């Protein structure tokens, strides 16, 4: 399918290597239609498919989707179960298509907190897509940015305690290598849907110099064109990293 936006992205050539997305607004989408929140989440799955396709078309290397936060455990049990069931369904249904597309799925977060059925389903999708080289897809589940940094602090202090590491050897690179995203470039672009201007505990370390794009679109309405619009917005930015333009 041709898209003028996609053509413009390709002409510019400056494609973000890593895009992260806070997929927000499913509940509001459902409420606008007097539907239960769960139906908003279900509809959001189609947007996940669209976004993956769009990411491949754009040619990015890594796509990271925030699917369930550590704070989301505090939602009503009914909603948490519905989200876990959806995740299971996705993990059982999608591996063949993802494999065909060359998508390698990684599931990152505190997986000890998820139930056995969901964990097994998640393992299926990870194993079923291993080796895909077109796009790396990170599904962030039971993920919290602070928890991730605390986990790193524990890993590093244990290494120090064992005498394998000196405190002064801990730098940006060493700490990054203990995060869930070890070995990946930091996101160039963060998209948050539904017009909310906050990070909600997402990738606090990795987003230090990421460009932010807040889209007013509710996640179930987000499609390839919305993704392309975000990438075009990114291409108009001047990334400075604290420096000034050379004159
Ligand atoms: C995002 O949609 C999905 C998850 C956080 C799991 P929400 O469920 O947060 O939808 P709103 O923000 O209530 O509209
Ligand atoms: C952030 O959305 C988490 C995910 C998209 C998975 P929330 O809807 O949970 O965040 P808040 O509560 O509005 O900050
Ligand atoms: Mg929300």
Coordinates of C-alpha atoms and ligand atoms in Angstrom, one line a residue:
X1 CA 0.0 0.0 0.0
X2 CA 1.5 3.3 -1.0
X3 CA 1.5 6.3 1.3
X4 CA 2.6 9.8 0.6
X5 CA 3.8 10.1 4.1
X6 CA 5.9 6.9 3.7
X7 CA 7.4 8.3 0.5
X8 CA 8.4 11.5 2.3
X9 CA 10.0 9.6 5.2
X10 CA 12.1 7.6 2.7
X11 CA 13.1 10.7 0.8
X12 CA 14.4 12.3 4.0
X13 CA 16.2 9.1 4.8
X14 CA 16.6 9.9 8.5
X15 CA 14.8 7.0 9.9
X16 CA 14.7 6.5 13.7
X17 CA 16.4 3.2 14.6
X18 CA 14.4 2.6 17.7
X19 CA 10.9 3.8 18.4
X20 CA 9.1 3.3 21.7
X21 CA 5.3 3.6 22.1
X22 CA 3.1 4.1 25.2
X23 CA -0.1 2.7 23.9
X24 CA -2.7 4.6 25.8
X25 CA -6.4 5.4 25.4
X26 CA -8.1 2.0 25.1
X27 CA -10.5 2.7 28.0
X28 CA -11.5 6.1 26.7
X29 CA -12.1 4.6 23.2
X30 CA -14.5 2.1 24.7
X31 CA -16.2 4.6 26.9
X32 CA -16.9 6.9 24.0
X33 CA -18.9 3.9 22.5
X34 CA -20.5 2.8 25.8
X35 CA -18.5 -0.4 25.6
X36 CA -16.6 -2.2 28.4
X37 CA -12.9 -1.3 28.7
X38 CA -11.9 -4.8 27.6
X39 CA -13.3 -4.2 24.1
X40 CA -11.0 -1.1 23.9
X41 CA -8.0 -3.3 24.7
X42 CA -9.2 -5.9 22.1
X43 CA -9.5 -3.3 19.4
X44 CA -6.0 -2.0 20.4
X45 CA -4.5 -5.3 19.1
X46 CA -5.3 -4.3 15.5
X47 CA -3.3 -1.1 16.1
X48 CA -0.4 -3.3 17.3
X49 CA -0.5 -5.2 14.0
X50 CA -0.6 -1.9 12.0
X51 CA 2.2 -0.4 14.0
X52 CA 4.5 -3.5 13.4
X53 CA 3.8 -3.4 9.7
X54 CA 4.4 0.3 9.6
X55 CA 7.7 0.0 11.5
X56 CA 8.9 -2.6 9.0
X57 CA 7.9 -0.3 6.0
X58 CA 9.7 2.6 7.6
X59 CA 12.8 0.4 8.1
X60 CA 13.4 0.9 11.8
X61 CA 15.4 -1.7 13.7
X62 CA 13.7 -1.8 17.1
X63 CA 10.1 -1.2 18.1
X64 CA 9.2 -1.2 21.8
X65 CA 5.6 -1.3 22.9
X66 CA 4.5 -0.6 26.5
X67 CA 1.7 -3.1 27.0
X68 CA 1.3 -3.4 30.8
X69 CA 3.0 -1.5 33.5
X70 CA 3.9 -2.5 37.1
X71 CA 1.3 0.1 38.2
X72 CA -1.4 -1.6 36.0
X73 CA -1.4 -4.5 38.5
X74 CA -3.4 -2.1 40.7
X75 CA -6.4 -2.1 38.2
X76 CA -9.5 -4.2 39.0
X77 CA -8.8 -7.9 38.9
X78 CA -11.3 -8.3 36.1
X79 CA -9.4 -5.9 33.8
X80 CA -6.0 -7.4 34.7
X81 CA -7.4 -10.9 33.8
X82 CA -8.8 -9.6 30.6
X83 CA -5.5 -8.1 29.6
X84 CA -3.6 -11.3 30.4
X85 CA -6.1 -13.3 28.3
X86 CA -5.7 -10.9 25.4
X87 CA -1.9 -11.3 25.7
X88 CA -2.3 -15.1 25.7
X89 CA -4.5 -14.9 22.6
X90 CA -2.0 -12.6 20.8
X91 CA 0.9 -14.9 21.7
X92 CA -0.8 -18.0 20.4
X93 CA -2.2 -16.4 17.3
X94 CA 0.6 -14.2 15.9
X95 CA 3.9 -16.2 15.8
X96 CA 3.4 -17.5 12.3
X97 CA 2.6 -14.1 10.8
X98 CA 5.4 -12.4 12.8
X99 CA 7.9 -15.1 11.7
X100 CA 6.8 -14.5 8.1
X101 CA 7.4 -10.8 8.6
X102 CA 10.9 -11.4 10.1
X103 CA 9.9 -10.0 13.5
X104 CA 11.8 -11.2 16.6
X105 CA 9.8 -10.8 19.7
X106 CA 11.3 -10.2 23.2
X107 CA 9.1 -9.9 26.3
X108 CA 10.7 -7.6 28.9
X109 CA 9.6 -6.9 32.4
X110 CA 9.0 -8.6 35.8
X111 CA 7.6 -11.9 34.3
X112 CA 7.7 -13.5 37.7
X113 CA 4.5 -11.7 38.5
X114 CA 2.5 -13.0 35.6
X115 CA 0.5 -16.3 35.9
X116 CA 1.8 -19.5 34.5
X117 CA -0.6 -19.7 31.5
X118 CA 0.4 -16.3 30.3
X119 CA 4.0 -16.9 30.9
X120 CA 3.9 -20.1 28.8
X121 CA 2.1 -18.3 26.0
X122 CA 4.7 -15.5 26.1
X123 CA 7.5 -18.1 25.9
X124 CA 5.8 -19.6 22.8
X125 CA 5.9 -16.3 20.9
X126 CA 9.5 -15.6 21.9
X127 CA 10.7 -19.1 20.9
X128 CA 8.5 -19.1 17.7
X129 CA 10.0 -15.8 16.4
X130 CA 13.6 -16.2 17.4
X131 CA 16.0 -15.3 14.7
X132 CA 13.8 -12.8 12.9
X133 CA 16.1 -10.1 11.4
X134 CA 13.7 -7.6 9.9
X135 CA 12.5 -6.0 13.2
X136 CA 13.1 -6.5 16.9
X137 CA 9.9 -6.1 18.8
X138 CA 10.0 -5.6 22.6
X139 CA 6.8 -6.2 24.4
X140 CA 7.0 -4.5 27.8
X141 CA 4.9 -6.4 30.2
X142 CA 4.8 -5.9 34.0
X143 CA 7.4 -3.4 33.2
X144 CA 8.4 -0.3 35.3
X145 CA 11.3 2.0 34.7
X146 CA 12.2 2.4 38.4
X147 CA 11.9 -1.3 39.0
X148 CA 14.3 -1.9 36.1
X149 CA 16.9 0.5 37.6
X150 CA 16.5 -1.1 41.0
X151 CA 17.1 -4.4 39.4
X152 CA 20.3 -3.1 37.8
X153 CA 21.5 -1.7 41.1
X154 CA 21.1 -5.1 42.7
X155 CA 22.9 -6.9 39.8
X156 CA 25.8 -4.4 40.0
X157 CA 26.1 -4.4 43.8
X158 CA 26.2 -8.2 43.8
X159 CA 29.0 -8.1 41.3
X160 CA 30.9 -5.6 43.4
X161 CA 30.3 -7.8 46.5
X162 CA 31.7 -10.8 44.7
X163 CA 34.8 -8.8 43.8
X164 CA 34.1 -9.0 40.0
X165 CA 33.5 -5.2 39.6
X166 CA 35.0 -2.0 41.2
X167 CA 32.4 0.7 42.1
X168 CA 34.4 3.2 39.9
X169 CA 34.0 0.9 36.9
X170 CA 30.2 1.5 36.9
X171 CA 29.5 3.9 34.1
X172 CA 26.8 4.5 31.5
X173 CA 27.8 1.5 29.4
X174 CA 28.1 -0.9 32.4
X175 CA 24.7 0.1 33.8
X176 CA 23.0 0.0 30.4
X177 CA 24.3 -3.5 30.0
X178 CA 22.3 -4.7 33.0
X179 CA 19.0 -3.2 31.8
X180 CA 16.3 -5.3 30.0
X181 CA 17.3 -3.4 26.8
X182 CA 21.0 -4.4 27.0
X183 CA 22.7 -4.1 23.7
X184 CA 20.0 -2.0 22.1
X185 CA 20.3 1.7 21.1
X186 CA 18.2 4.1 23.2
X187 CA 14.9 5.0 21.6
X188 CA 15.2 7.9 19.1
X189 CA 11.5 8.6 19.3
X190 CA 8.8 8.0 21.9
X191 CA 5.2 8.1 20.9
X192 CA 2.4 8.4 23.5
X193 CA -1.1 8.2 22.2
X194 CA -4.3 9.7 23.7
X195 CA -2.8 13.1 24.3
X196 CA -1.3 12.4 27.7
X197 CA 1.9 14.3 28.5
X198 CA 3.7 12.0 31.0
X199 CA 6.1 9.0 31.0
X200 CA 4.2 6.9 33.5
X201 CA 7.4 5.1 34.7
X202 CA 8.4 4.0 31.2
X203 CA 12.1 3.5 30.2
X204 CA 13.3 6.3 32.6
X205 CA 17.0 5.6 31.9
X206 CA 16.7 5.0 28.1
X207 CA 14.6 8.0 27.3
X208 CA 17.2 10.6 28.5
X209 CA 17.6 12.1 25.1
X210 CA 14.6 10.7 23.2
X211 CA 12.4 13.0 21.0
X212 CA 8.8 13.0 22.2
X213 CA 5.7 12.8 20.0
X214 CA 2.4 13.1 21.8
X215 CA -0.5 12.0 19.5
X216 CA -4.1 13.0 20.3
X217 CA -5.3 9.7 18.7
X218 CA -6.6 7.0 21.0
X219 CA -4.6 3.8 20.7
X220 CA -7.4 1.7 19.0
X221 CA -7.6 4.4 16.3
X222 CA -3.8 4.5 15.8
X223 CA -2.7 3.2 12.4
X224 CA 0.2 3.1 10.0
X225 CA -0.5 6.7 8.9
X226 CA -0.4 7.9 12.5
X227 CA 2.9 6.2 12.9
X228 CA 4.2 7.8 9.7
X229 CA 3.1 11.2 11.0
X230 CA 5.1 10.7 14.2
X231 CA 8.2 9.7 12.2
X232 CA 7.8 12.8 9.9
X233 CA 7.5 14.9 13.1
X234 CA 10.7 13.3 14.3
X235 CA 12.5 14.1 11.0
X236 CA 11.8 17.8 11.5
X237 CA 13.5 17.9 14.9
X238 CA 17.0 19.1 15.5
X239 CA 18.7 16.7 17.9
X240 CA 21.4 18.6 19.9
X241 CA 22.3 16.4 22.8
X242 CA 23.3 19.5 24.8
X243 CA 25.7 20.8 22.1
X244 CA 25.3 23.8 19.8
X245 CA 25.2 23.9 16.0
X246 CA 28.7 24.1 14.5
X247 CA 29.0 27.4 12.6
Ligands
LIG1 C1 -3.8 1.6 27.6 O1 -5.2 2.1 27.7 C2 -3.7 0.1 27.9 C3 -3.1 -0.2 29.1 C4 -2.6 0.7 30.0 C5 -3.0 -1.6 29.5 P1 -5.9 2.4 29.0 O2 -6.5 1.2 29.6 O3 -4.9 3.1 29.9 O4 -7.0 3.5 28.5 P2 -7.4 4.8 29.2 O5 -6.2 5.6 29.5 O6 -8.2 4.5 30.4 O7 -8.2 5.5 28.2
LIG2 C1 0.8 3.6 30.7 O1 -0.6 3.9 30.6 C2 1.0 2.1 30.7 C3 0.7 1.5 29.4 C4 0.4 2.1 28.3 C5 0.9 0.1 29.4 P1 -1.5 4.2 31.9 O2 -2.9 4.5 31.3 O3 -1.5 3.0 32.8 O4 -0.8 5.4 32.6 P2 -1.4 6.5 33.5 O5 -2.1 5.8 34.7 O6 -2.4 7.3 32.7 O7 -0.3 7.4 33.9
LIG3 MG1 -4.4 5.0 30.2

